[in-house]
Coordinates of C-alpha atoms in Angstrom, one line a residue:
M150 CA 42.3 -15.4 -57.4
A151 CA 46.0 -15.2 -56.9
A152 CA 45.6 -16.7 -53.4
A153 CA 43.5 -19.5 -54.8
D154 CA 46.1 -20.3 -57.5
E155 CA 48.9 -20.3 -54.9
G156 CA 46.8 -22.7 -52.7
R157 CA 46.2 -25.0 -55.6
I158 CA 50.0 -25.1 -56.4
L159 CA 50.8 -25.9 -52.8
L160 CA 48.2 -28.7 -52.7
E161 CA 49.7 -30.1 -56.0
D162 CA 53.2 -29.9 -54.4
D163 CA 52.1 -31.8 -51.3
A164 CA 50.4 -34.5 -53.4
L165 CA 53.3 -34.8 -55.8
Q166 CA 56.0 -35.0 -53.1
Q167 CA 54.5 -38.3 -52.0
N168 CA 55.7 -39.6 -55.3
D169 CA 59.3 -40.7 -55.4
E170 CA 59.7 -39.3 -58.9
V171 CA 59.3 -35.7 -57.7
T172 CA 62.1 -33.8 -55.9
G173 CA 61.7 -33.3 -52.2
D174 CA 63.3 -29.9 -51.9
G175 CA 60.4 -27.9 -53.4
S176 CA 62.2 -27.2 -56.7
V177 CA 60.0 -26.3 -59.7
D178 CA 60.4 -25.8 -63.4
I179 CA 60.3 -22.6 -65.4
K180 CA 56.5 -22.5 -65.1
G181 CA 56.4 -23.1 -61.4
R182 CA 55.4 -26.7 -61.5
P183 CA 57.1 -29.4 -59.4
V184 CA 59.8 -31.2 -61.3
L185 CA 60.4 -34.9 -61.9
K186 CA 63.8 -36.3 -60.8
N187 CA 64.5 -38.5 -63.7
S188 CA 64.1 -35.9 -66.4
T189 CA 65.6 -32.8 -64.8
G190 CA 68.6 -31.6 -62.8
K191 CA 71.7 -33.5 -61.9
W192 CA 74.2 -33.9 -64.7
K193 CA 71.4 -33.5 -67.3
A194 CA 71.3 -29.8 -66.4
C195 CA 74.9 -29.1 -65.2
P196 CA 76.6 -29.2 -68.6
F197 CA 74.6 -26.2 -69.7
I198 CA 75.6 -24.3 -66.5
L199 CA 79.2 -25.3 -66.8
G200 CA 79.3 -24.3 -70.5
S201 CA 77.7 -20.9 -69.9
G202 CA 79.9 -20.3 -66.9
G203 CA 83.1 -21.0 -68.8
C204 CA 82.0 -18.7 -71.6
E205 CA 81.3 -15.9 -69.1
R206 CA 84.7 -16.3 -67.6
L207 CA 86.4 -16.2 -71.0
A208 CA 84.5 -13.1 -71.9
F209 CA 85.3 -11.4 -68.5
Y210 CA 89.0 -12.1 -68.6
G211 CA 89.1 -11.2 -72.3
I212 CA 88.2 -7.7 -71.2
S213 CA 90.0 -7.5 -67.8
S214 CA 93.3 -9.2 -68.5
N215 CA 94.5 -6.5 -70.9
L216 CA 92.2 -3.5 -69.9
V217 CA 95.1 -1.4 -68.7
T218 CA 96.8 -1.8 -72.0
Y219 CA 93.8 -0.6 -73.9
L220 CA 93.3 2.4 -71.7
K221 CA 96.9 3.4 -72.2
S222 CA 97.4 2.6 -75.9
K223 CA 93.9 3.5 -77.3
L224 CA 92.4 6.0 -74.9
H225 CA 95.9 7.5 -74.2
E226 CA 95.6 7.5 -70.5
G227 CA 98.6 7.8 -68.2
N228 CA 99.8 5.0 -65.9
V229 CA 98.2 6.3 -62.8
S230 CA 94.8 7.1 -64.5
A231 CA 94.7 3.7 -66.2
A232 CA 95.6 1.8 -63.1
R233 CA 93.0 3.7 -61.0
N234 CA 90.3 3.1 -63.6
V235 CA 91.1 -0.7 -63.7
T236 CA 91.1 -1.1 -60.0
T237 CA 87.9 0.9 -59.5
W238 CA 86.2 -1.2 -62.2
Q239 CA 87.4 -4.5 -60.7
G240 CA 86.3 -3.5 -57.3
T241 CA 82.8 -2.7 -58.7
C242 CA 82.7 -6.2 -60.3
Y243 CA 83.0 -7.7 -56.8
F244 CA 80.5 -5.4 -55.0
I245 CA 77.7 -5.6 -57.5
P246 CA 77.1 -9.3 -56.7
L247 CA 75.5 -8.1 -53.5
I248 CA 72.8 -6.5 -55.6
G249 CA 72.4 -9.6 -57.8
G250 CA 72.3 -11.9 -54.8
V251 CA 69.5 -9.9 -53.1
L252 CA 67.4 -9.7 -56.4
A253 CA 67.8 -13.4 -56.9
D254 CA 66.9 -14.4 -53.3
A255 CA 64.1 -11.9 -52.8
Y256 CA 62.3 -11.3 -56.1
W257 CA 63.4 -12.9 -59.4
G258 CA 65.0 -16.2 -58.5
R259 CA 68.4 -17.3 -59.8
Y260 CA 67.4 -18.2 -63.4
W261 CA 65.6 -14.9 -64.2
T262 CA 68.3 -12.8 -62.5
M263 CA 70.9 -14.4 -64.7
A264 CA 68.8 -14.0 -67.8
V265 CA 68.4 -10.2 -67.1
F266 CA 72.1 -9.6 -66.3
F267 CA 73.3 -11.7 -69.2
T268 CA 71.5 -9.2 -71.4
F269 CA 73.3 -6.3 -69.8
Y270 CA 76.6 -8.2 -70.1
L271 CA 76.1 -8.8 -73.9
I272 CA 75.1 -5.1 -74.5
G273 CA 78.2 -4.0 -72.7
L274 CA 80.5 -6.3 -74.7
C275 CA 78.9 -5.1 -78.0
T276 CA 79.5 -1.5 -76.9
L277 CA 83.2 -2.2 -76.2
T278 CA 83.6 -4.0 -79.5
L279 CA 82.2 -1.1 -81.4
C280 CA 84.5 1.3 -79.5
A281 CA 87.5 -0.8 -80.5
S282 CA 86.4 -1.2 -84.1
I283 CA 85.0 2.2 -85.2
P284 CA 87.7 4.9 -85.4
A285 CA 85.2 7.7 -84.5
L286 CA 84.6 6.1 -81.1
R287 CA 88.2 6.4 -80.0
P288 CA 90.9 9.1 -80.3
A289 CA 93.2 9.2 -83.2
E290 CA 96.5 7.3 -83.1
C291 CA 99.6 9.0 -81.6
V292 CA 101.9 10.9 -83.9
G293 CA 105.3 10.6 -82.4
T294 CA 105.0 11.7 -78.8
V295 CA 101.7 13.6 -79.5
C296 CA 98.7 11.6 -78.4
P297 CA 95.2 13.2 -78.8
S298 CA 93.0 12.9 -75.7
A299 CA 89.7 11.1 -75.9
T300 CA 86.6 13.3 -76.1
T301 CA 84.0 13.3 -73.4
A302 CA 81.6 11.3 -75.7
Q303 CA 84.3 8.7 -76.5
Y304 CA 85.1 8.2 -72.8
A305 CA 81.4 8.0 -71.9
I306 CA 80.5 5.4 -74.5
F307 CA 83.5 3.2 -73.6
F308 CA 82.9 3.4 -69.8
I309 CA 79.2 2.8 -70.2
G310 CA 80.0 -0.5 -72.0
L311 CA 82.7 -1.3 -69.4
Y312 CA 80.3 -0.8 -66.4
L313 CA 77.5 -2.7 -68.2
V314 CA 80.0 -5.6 -68.2
A315 CA 80.6 -5.1 -64.5
L316 CA 76.8 -5.0 -63.9
G317 CA 76.4 -8.2 -65.9
T318 CA 79.1 -10.2 -64.2
G319 CA 77.9 -8.9 -60.8
G320 CA 74.4 -10.3 -61.4
I321 CA 75.7 -13.6 -62.7
K322 CA 78.4 -14.5 -60.2
P323 CA 76.3 -15.0 -57.1
C324 CA 73.7 -17.0 -59.0
I325 CA 75.5 -19.3 -61.4
W326 CA 77.1 -21.8 -59.0
P327 CA 74.1 -21.9 -56.6
L328 CA 71.9 -22.6 -59.6
G329 CA 74.2 -25.5 -60.5
A330 CA 74.1 -26.8 -56.9
D331 CA 70.2 -26.5 -57.0
Q332 CA 70.2 -29.3 -59.6
F333 CA 70.9 -31.8 -56.8
D334 CA 68.1 -32.6 -54.4
D335 CA 69.2 -31.9 -50.8
T336 CA 66.6 -34.5 -49.5
D337 CA 68.1 -37.3 -51.6
P338 CA 71.4 -38.6 -50.1
R339 CA 72.4 -40.0 -53.5
E340 CA 72.1 -36.7 -55.2
R341 CA 73.5 -34.6 -52.3
G342 CA 76.7 -36.6 -52.3
K343 CA 77.4 -35.7 -55.9
K344 CA 77.0 -32.0 -55.4
G345 CA 80.7 -31.5 -54.4
S346 CA 81.8 -32.7 -57.9
F347 CA 79.8 -29.9 -59.5
F348 CA 81.7 -27.3 -57.5
N349 CA 85.0 -28.8 -58.6
W350 CA 84.2 -28.9 -62.3
F351 CA 82.5 -25.5 -62.2
Y352 CA 85.8 -24.0 -61.0
F353 CA 87.7 -26.2 -63.6
F354 CA 85.7 -24.7 -66.5
N355 CA 86.0 -21.2 -65.1
N356 CA 89.8 -21.5 -65.1
I357 CA 89.8 -23.0 -68.6
G358 CA 88.0 -19.8 -69.8
A359 CA 90.4 -17.6 -67.9
F360 CA 93.4 -19.4 -69.3
L361 CA 92.2 -19.1 -72.9
S362 CA 91.6 -15.4 -72.4
S363 CA 94.9 -14.7 -70.6
S364 CA 96.8 -16.4 -73.5
L365 CA 95.1 -16.5 -76.8
V366 CA 92.6 -13.6 -76.6
V367 CA 95.3 -11.2 -75.2
L368 CA 97.6 -12.3 -78.0
V369 CA 94.9 -11.5 -80.6
Q370 CA 94.3 -8.1 -79.0
E371 CA 98.0 -7.0 -79.1
D372 CA 99.2 -8.7 -82.3
I373 CA 96.1 -8.6 -84.6
G374 CA 93.8 -5.9 -83.4
W375 CA 91.5 -4.8 -80.6
G376 CA 88.4 -5.0 -82.7
L377 CA 88.8 -8.7 -83.2
G378 CA 90.2 -9.1 -79.7
Y379 CA 87.0 -7.7 -78.2
A380 CA 84.7 -9.4 -80.8
I381 CA 85.9 -12.8 -79.7
P382 CA 84.7 -12.4 -76.0
T383 CA 81.4 -10.9 -77.3
L384 CA 80.8 -13.9 -79.6
V385 CA 81.7 -16.4 -76.8
M386 CA 79.3 -14.6 -74.5
A387 CA 76.5 -14.9 -77.1
I388 CA 77.3 -18.6 -77.4
G389 CA 77.2 -18.9 -73.6
I390 CA 73.8 -17.3 -73.4
V391 CA 72.5 -19.7 -76.0
I392 CA 73.9 -22.6 -74.0
F393 CA 72.3 -21.3 -70.8
V394 CA 68.8 -20.9 -72.4
A395 CA 69.1 -24.3 -74.1
G396 CA 69.2 -25.9 -70.7
T397 CA 66.0 -24.4 -69.5
P398 CA 63.8 -27.5 -69.8
F399 CA 66.3 -29.4 -67.6
Y400 CA 66.7 -26.9 -64.8
R401 CA 65.4 -27.2 -61.3
L402 CA 64.5 -23.8 -59.9
H403 CA 64.0 -22.6 -56.4
R404 CA 61.3 -20.0 -55.6
P405 CA 62.5 -16.6 -54.2
G406 CA 61.8 -16.3 -50.5
G407 CA 61.4 -12.6 -50.0
S408 CA 63.9 -9.9 -48.9
P409 CA 66.7 -11.5 -46.7
F410 CA 67.3 -8.0 -45.1
T411 CA 63.6 -7.8 -44.1
R412 CA 63.7 -11.2 -42.5
I413 CA 66.9 -10.4 -40.6
S414 CA 65.5 -7.0 -39.5
Q415 CA 62.3 -8.6 -38.2
V416 CA 64.2 -10.9 -35.9
L417 CA 66.3 -8.1 -34.5
V418 CA 63.2 -5.8 -34.0
A419 CA 61.1 -8.6 -32.5
S420 CA 63.8 -9.8 -30.1
F421 CA 64.5 -6.2 -29.0
H422 CA 60.8 -5.5 -28.5
K423 CA 60.6 -8.6 -26.2
R424 CA 64.0 -8.2 -24.6
N425 CA 62.4 -8.7 -21.1
S426 CA 60.7 -11.9 -22.1
V427 CA 61.8 -15.2 -20.7
V428 CA 62.8 -17.9 -23.2
P429 CA 61.1 -21.2 -22.3
E430 CA 63.4 -24.2 -21.6
D431 CA 61.3 -26.3 -23.9
S432 CA 62.1 -25.0 -27.4
S433 CA 58.9 -26.6 -28.7
L434 CA 57.0 -23.8 -27.1
L435 CA 58.7 -21.3 -29.4
Y436 CA 56.6 -20.2 -32.4
E437 CA 56.8 -22.2 -35.6
T438 CA 54.2 -22.9 -38.3
Q439 CA 52.5 -26.3 -38.1
D440 CA 52.6 -26.8 -41.9
L441 CA 55.2 -28.9 -43.6
R442 CA 56.7 -25.8 -45.2
S443 CA 58.0 -22.6 -43.8
T444 CA 56.0 -19.4 -44.0
S445 CA 58.0 -18.4 -47.2
K446 CA 57.9 -20.2 -50.5
G447 CA 60.7 -22.6 -51.2
I448 CA 62.2 -22.5 -47.7
R449 CA 62.6 -25.6 -45.5
K450 CA 62.1 -25.4 -41.8
L451 CA 65.2 -25.2 -39.6
D452 CA 65.6 -27.0 -36.3
H453 CA 66.2 -25.0 -33.2
S454 CA 69.7 -24.6 -31.9
N455 CA 70.8 -23.6 -28.3
E456 CA 73.2 -20.9 -29.4
L457 CA 72.5 -17.1 -29.2
K458 CA 69.4 -17.6 -27.1
C459 CA 68.8 -13.9 -26.9
L460 CA 67.5 -14.1 -30.4
D461 CA 65.0 -16.8 -29.5
K462 CA 63.0 -14.0 -27.8
A463 CA 61.8 -13.1 -31.3
A464 CA 59.9 -16.5 -31.4
V465 CA 58.4 -16.2 -27.8
V466 CA 54.6 -16.0 -28.0
S467 CA 53.6 -13.1 -25.8
D468 CA 50.3 -13.2 -23.8
S469 CA 48.8 -10.5 -25.9
V470 CA 49.5 -12.3 -29.1
F471 CA 48.3 -15.6 -27.6
K472 CA 45.0 -14.0 -26.5
S473 CA 44.4 -12.2 -29.8
G474 CA 45.2 -15.3 -31.8
D475 CA 46.9 -13.1 -34.4
F476 CA 50.3 -14.6 -35.3
S477 CA 50.8 -12.7 -38.5
N478 CA 52.9 -9.7 -37.4
R479 CA 56.5 -10.7 -38.2
W480 CA 57.9 -7.6 -36.6
R481 CA 56.6 -8.8 -33.3
L482 CA 56.7 -12.6 -33.7
C483 CA 59.1 -14.6 -35.8
T484 CA 59.2 -18.3 -36.5
V485 CA 62.0 -20.5 -35.2
T486 CA 63.2 -20.9 -38.8
Q487 CA 63.5 -17.2 -39.2
V488 CA 65.5 -16.9 -36.0
E489 CA 67.8 -19.7 -37.0
E490 CA 68.5 -18.0 -40.3
L491 CA 70.1 -15.1 -38.5
K492 CA 71.9 -17.5 -36.2
I493 CA 73.4 -19.2 -39.2
L494 CA 74.7 -15.9 -40.6
I495 CA 76.3 -15.1 -37.3
R496 CA 77.9 -18.5 -37.0
M497 CA 79.3 -18.2 -40.6
F498 CA 80.9 -14.8 -40.0
P499 CA 84.3 -16.0 -38.5
I500 CA 84.6 -18.6 -41.4
W501 CA 83.8 -15.8 -43.9
A502 CA 86.4 -13.5 -42.3
S503 CA 89.2 -16.1 -42.6
G504 CA 88.8 -15.8 -46.4
I505 CA 89.9 -12.2 -46.3
I506 CA 93.5 -13.1 -45.2
F507 CA 93.6 -15.9 -47.8
S508 CA 92.6 -13.4 -50.5
A509 CA 95.3 -11.0 -49.4
V510 CA 97.8 -13.8 -50.0
Y511 CA 96.2 -14.6 -53.3
A512 CA 96.5 -10.9 -54.3
Q513 CA 100.3 -11.2 -54.3
M514 CA 100.1 -13.3 -57.5
S515 CA 99.3 -10.2 -59.6
S516 CA 101.5 -7.8 -57.6
L517 CA 104.6 -8.7 -55.6
F518 CA 105.1 -12.1 -57.3
V519 CA 105.4 -10.1 -60.6
E520 CA 107.7 -7.6 -59.1
Q521 CA 109.9 -10.4 -57.8
G522 CA 109.9 -12.1 -61.2
K523 CA 111.0 -8.9 -62.9
M524 CA 114.2 -9.0 -60.8
M525 CA 115.1 -12.5 -62.0
D526 CA 116.5 -13.9 -65.2
R527 CA 113.6 -14.1 -67.7
T528 CA 115.4 -15.1 -70.8
V529 CA 115.0 -18.3 -72.7
G530 CA 117.3 -18.3 -75.6
S531 CA 116.7 -15.0 -77.4
F532 CA 113.2 -14.6 -76.0
T533 CA 112.4 -12.6 -72.8
I534 CA 109.4 -13.9 -70.7
P535 CA 107.1 -11.2 -69.3
A536 CA 107.0 -11.7 -65.5
A537 CA 103.2 -11.5 -65.4
T538 CA 102.9 -14.5 -67.7
L539 CA 104.0 -16.8 -65.0
S540 CA 100.5 -16.4 -63.5
S541 CA 99.4 -18.9 -66.2
F542 CA 101.1 -21.6 -64.1
N543 CA 98.5 -20.8 -61.4
L544 CA 95.7 -21.4 -63.9
I545 CA 97.4 -24.6 -65.1
S546 CA 97.8 -25.7 -61.5
V547 CA 94.1 -25.3 -60.9
I548 CA 93.3 -27.1 -64.1
I549 CA 95.5 -30.0 -63.0
W550 CA 94.5 -30.1 -59.4
V551 CA 90.7 -30.2 -59.9
P552 CA 90.6 -33.6 -61.6
I553 CA 93.3 -34.9 -59.2
Y554 CA 91.1 -33.8 -56.2
D555 CA 87.9 -35.1 -57.7
K556 CA 89.1 -38.4 -59.1
I557 CA 92.0 -39.3 -56.7
I558 CA 92.0 -37.4 -53.5
V559 CA 88.3 -37.7 -52.8
P560 CA 88.0 -41.5 -53.2
I561 CA 91.1 -42.0 -51.0
A562 CA 89.8 -39.6 -48.3
R563 CA 86.4 -41.2 -48.5
K564 CA 87.9 -44.5 -47.2
F565 CA 89.2 -42.7 -44.0
T566 CA 86.5 -40.1 -43.3
R567 CA 83.4 -42.2 -44.4
K568 CA 82.1 -39.1 -46.1
E569 CA 80.7 -39.1 -49.6
K570 CA 82.6 -35.9 -50.5
G571 CA 85.9 -37.1 -48.8
F572 CA 86.4 -33.9 -46.8
S573 CA 83.8 -31.6 -45.3
E574 CA 83.8 -28.1 -46.6
L575 CA 85.4 -26.8 -43.4
Q576 CA 88.2 -29.5 -43.6
R577 CA 88.8 -28.6 -47.3
M578 CA 89.1 -24.9 -46.6
G579 CA 91.5 -25.6 -43.7
I580 CA 93.8 -27.7 -45.9
G581 CA 93.8 -24.8 -48.4
L582 CA 94.8 -22.3 -45.7
F583 CA 97.7 -24.5 -44.6
V584 CA 98.9 -24.8 -48.2
S585 CA 98.8 -21.0 -48.5
V586 CA 101.1 -20.7 -45.6
L587 CA 103.6 -23.1 -47.3
C588 CA 103.2 -21.0 -50.5
M589 CA 104.3 -17.8 -48.8
L590 CA 107.2 -19.6 -47.2
V591 CA 108.4 -21.0 -50.6
A592 CA 108.1 -17.4 -52.1
A593 CA 110.2 -16.1 -49.2
L594 CA 112.8 -18.9 -49.7
V595 CA 113.1 -18.0 -53.4
E596 CA 113.6 -14.4 -52.5
V597 CA 116.3 -15.4 -49.9
M598 CA 118.1 -17.3 -52.7
R599 CA 117.8 -14.3 -55.1
L600 CA 119.1 -11.8 -52.5
Q601 CA 122.0 -14.1 -51.5
L602 CA 123.1 -14.3 -55.1
A603 CA 122.7 -10.6 -55.5
K604 CA 125.0 -10.1 -52.5
E605 CA 127.6 -12.6 -53.8
L606 CA 127.7 -10.8 -57.2
G607 CA 127.8 -7.3 -55.7
L608 CA 124.4 -6.3 -57.2
I609 CA 122.8 -5.0 -54.0
D610 CA 123.1 -1.4 -55.1
E611 CA 122.3 -2.2 -58.7
D612 CA 118.7 -2.0 -59.9
V613 CA 119.2 -5.0 -62.3
A614 CA 117.9 -8.5 -62.6
V615 CA 119.8 -11.2 -60.7
P616 CA 120.9 -14.2 -62.8
I617 CA 118.6 -16.7 -61.2
S618 CA 115.9 -18.2 -63.4
I619 CA 112.4 -16.9 -63.1
F620 CA 111.2 -20.6 -63.3
W621 CA 112.2 -20.9 -59.6
Q622 CA 108.8 -19.1 -59.1
I623 CA 106.8 -21.9 -60.6
P624 CA 106.4 -23.9 -57.2
Q625 CA 104.9 -20.9 -55.5
Y626 CA 102.4 -20.4 -58.3
F627 CA 101.5 -24.1 -58.3
M628 CA 101.1 -24.1 -54.6
L629 CA 98.8 -21.1 -54.7
G630 CA 96.8 -22.9 -57.4
A631 CA 96.5 -25.9 -55.1
A632 CA 95.5 -23.7 -52.1
E633 CA 92.9 -22.1 -54.4
V634 CA 91.3 -25.4 -55.3
F635 CA 91.0 -26.3 -51.6
T636 CA 90.0 -23.0 -50.2
F637 CA 88.0 -21.1 -52.8
I638 CA 86.0 -24.1 -54.0
G639 CA 85.4 -25.2 -50.4
Q640 CA 84.3 -21.7 -49.6
H641 CA 81.8 -21.7 -52.5
E642 CA 80.4 -25.0 -51.4
F643 CA 80.3 -24.0 -47.7
F644 CA 78.4 -20.8 -48.3
Y645 CA 75.9 -22.7 -50.5
E646 CA 75.3 -25.6 -48.2
Q647 CA 75.2 -23.7 -44.9
A648 CA 73.3 -20.6 -46.1
P649 CA 69.6 -20.4 -45.3
D650 CA 67.5 -21.6 -48.3
A651 CA 66.3 -18.0 -49.0
M652 CA 69.8 -16.4 -48.7
R653 CA 72.0 -18.7 -50.8
S654 CA 72.7 -16.1 -53.6
L655 CA 73.3 -13.4 -51.0
C656 CA 75.8 -15.6 -49.1
S657 CA 77.5 -16.5 -52.4
A658 CA 77.9 -12.7 -53.0
L659 CA 79.4 -12.3 -49.6
S660 CA 81.9 -15.1 -50.3
L661 CA 83.0 -13.2 -53.4
L662 CA 83.3 -10.0 -51.3
T663 CA 86.3 -11.5 -49.6
N664 CA 88.3 -11.2 -52.8
S665 CA 87.8 -7.5 -52.9
L666 CA 88.4 -7.0 -49.1
G667 CA 91.6 -9.2 -49.4
N668 CA 93.0 -6.8 -52.0
Y669 CA 92.2 -3.8 -49.8
L670 CA 93.8 -5.6 -46.9
S671 CA 97.0 -6.4 -48.9
S672 CA 97.3 -2.7 -49.8
L673 CA 96.8 -1.7 -46.2
I674 CA 99.5 -4.1 -44.9
L675 CA 101.9 -2.9 -47.6
T676 CA 101.3 0.7 -46.7
I677 CA 101.9 0.0 -42.9
V678 CA 105.0 -2.0 -43.6
T679 CA 106.4 0.7 -45.9
Y680 CA 105.7 3.4 -43.3
I681 CA 107.4 1.5 -40.5
T682 CA 110.4 0.1 -42.4
T683 CA 111.3 3.4 -44.1
K684 CA 111.6 5.4 -40.8
G685 CA 114.9 7.0 -40.1
G686 CA 115.9 7.2 -43.8
N687 CA 116.0 3.4 -44.3
V688 CA 115.2 2.0 -47.7
G689 CA 112.5 -0.3 -46.3
W690 CA 111.6 -3.8 -47.1
I691 CA 110.1 -3.1 -50.6
P692 CA 112.1 -0.2 -52.2
D693 CA 112.1 0.5 -55.9
N694 CA 115.4 -1.5 -56.2
L695 CA 114.3 -4.8 -54.7
N696 CA 118.0 -5.9 -54.5
E697 CA 118.6 -3.6 -51.5
G698 CA 115.3 -4.5 -49.9
H699 CA 113.8 -7.5 -48.0
L700 CA 110.8 -8.7 -49.9
D701 CA 111.5 -12.0 -48.2
Y702 CA 110.5 -10.4 -44.8
F703 CA 107.2 -9.3 -46.3
F704 CA 106.4 -12.8 -47.6
L705 CA 107.3 -14.2 -44.1
L706 CA 105.0 -11.6 -42.5
L707 CA 102.2 -12.8 -44.7
A708 CA 103.1 -16.4 -43.9
G709 CA 102.9 -15.5 -40.2
L710 CA 99.5 -13.7 -40.6
S711 CA 98.2 -16.7 -42.6
F712 CA 99.3 -19.1 -39.9
L713 CA 97.6 -17.1 -37.2
N714 CA 94.5 -16.9 -39.4
M715 CA 94.6 -20.7 -39.9
L716 CA 94.8 -21.2 -36.1
L717 CA 91.8 -19.0 -35.5
Y718 CA 90.0 -20.7 -38.3
I719 CA 90.6 -24.1 -36.7
V720 CA 89.1 -22.8 -33.4
F721 CA 85.9 -21.5 -35.0
A722 CA 85.6 -24.5 -37.5
R723 CA 85.8 -27.0 -34.6
K724 CA 83.0 -25.1 -32.8
Y725 CA 80.9 -24.6 -35.9
K726 CA 77.5 -26.4 -35.8
E727 CA 76.0 -27.2 -39.2
K728 CA 72.4 -26.2 -39.9
K729 CA 69.7 -28.8 -39.7
A730 CA 66.8 -28.5 -42.1
S731 CA 63.6 -30.4 -42.1

């Protein structure tokens, strides 16, 4: 009966796709029916996704921006313990997307994956709000220097809520921007050309949410109370879920295509099993279904490419299979589309790896940029500016650059490149990598100025701020924001466009993974530099007293690594062959 129903749906799809009013990419509605172009998708559906995404980011940063302060002031943790718990939690937030991506691609689809993980997210936020509001769920306030430790139950309830938030954001992150991009039909040139604007505005609304959290919500938490400070993100998330569900009638959904890991493994096993086979010169002799669709639901066929021919052996029809007429064993015979999926992932790997170095540069915004700012003049009248607040200029930069890019740069670039999106994803990412090099050079120049003034004033041996305004840091924050708009948004779009249809959520999760790996790489570089530069009793480049160190050398090192990374990126980007789907 199930097979008959599926056959009926496929026949309906084939008939309806002859009608111009139906999307040509196989998208369906919430009930699995083909969708009409005029009443679904495009900018009818995108506002709901943009709104829910902005609410999710506000809720996330409402927790993460000031988490270390809550752990220290309310759970009475020490500096080391609080910092360790925050970094472990943040790392988890960037690894769980791999789980969410696989569930979306293989089993549930993006819509239902988000619906499930939104639920976990809201439960986690409610738990944290209760912990901050009910005195019994947290230790008593400090009396003088005596601070009672949290009980095991208090710790357990708080961290259950915290990791439910991590689980929720991990399931939503790899699905939300691919779901938005799904609203534009890849087979329609008019719709496909508008997809780049969605990525720009998605990032714009994300940063609006982050900016509001980093400023207003943090202010409420510290000046009014943590109960209200956590209730606001919870309420905003509830509103975001309502917005997301309200858009259901307008969404275009793509069917899940089965486990991506299984499909990859089948190609590897089949090609190894037939390692002695000869790949025919005529690629049309390789195995592929004769139907309009691929063997998996919702997946377009991919054209054969001449790279990595050793993998083509998986699609070679052996004599035994030909004689038996049984072509169903995917562990012995794969389609050309299935082989091309693995080839795409391999081609994408160098592009993906380039994002790790960029993320290592981006990590300086919340670490060494702050340390540099602490050693500068932070006073404005009688008010002292916290060094970390300058990161707001990065968010402001993104909020400014997105409309400039979308409304000014793209139309100008379009006249020269003849491309609807102005720049290709690879060109856009390359520009961002170049700007990141300039950003680190500017940061190094500011540090040279600071150290020169410290030398002139005889402050080298003094662990005090140098009288040079912290506002000299604004250009490096603005340049990092510009680099972010080019590289991160280009990266998101690239991994959506070039990923195989059945692996788009997984590839989105892999692009998020570069953020986590970039932070780890930054820590590794810092450890190596410290070890080498402190040999022989030297103070090193980054001592506790930055006035006697050379933070400028470290920034120049990162600029050099970024420049080499950019050159390697250019080499692989020039060789990259875009996928061709039927």
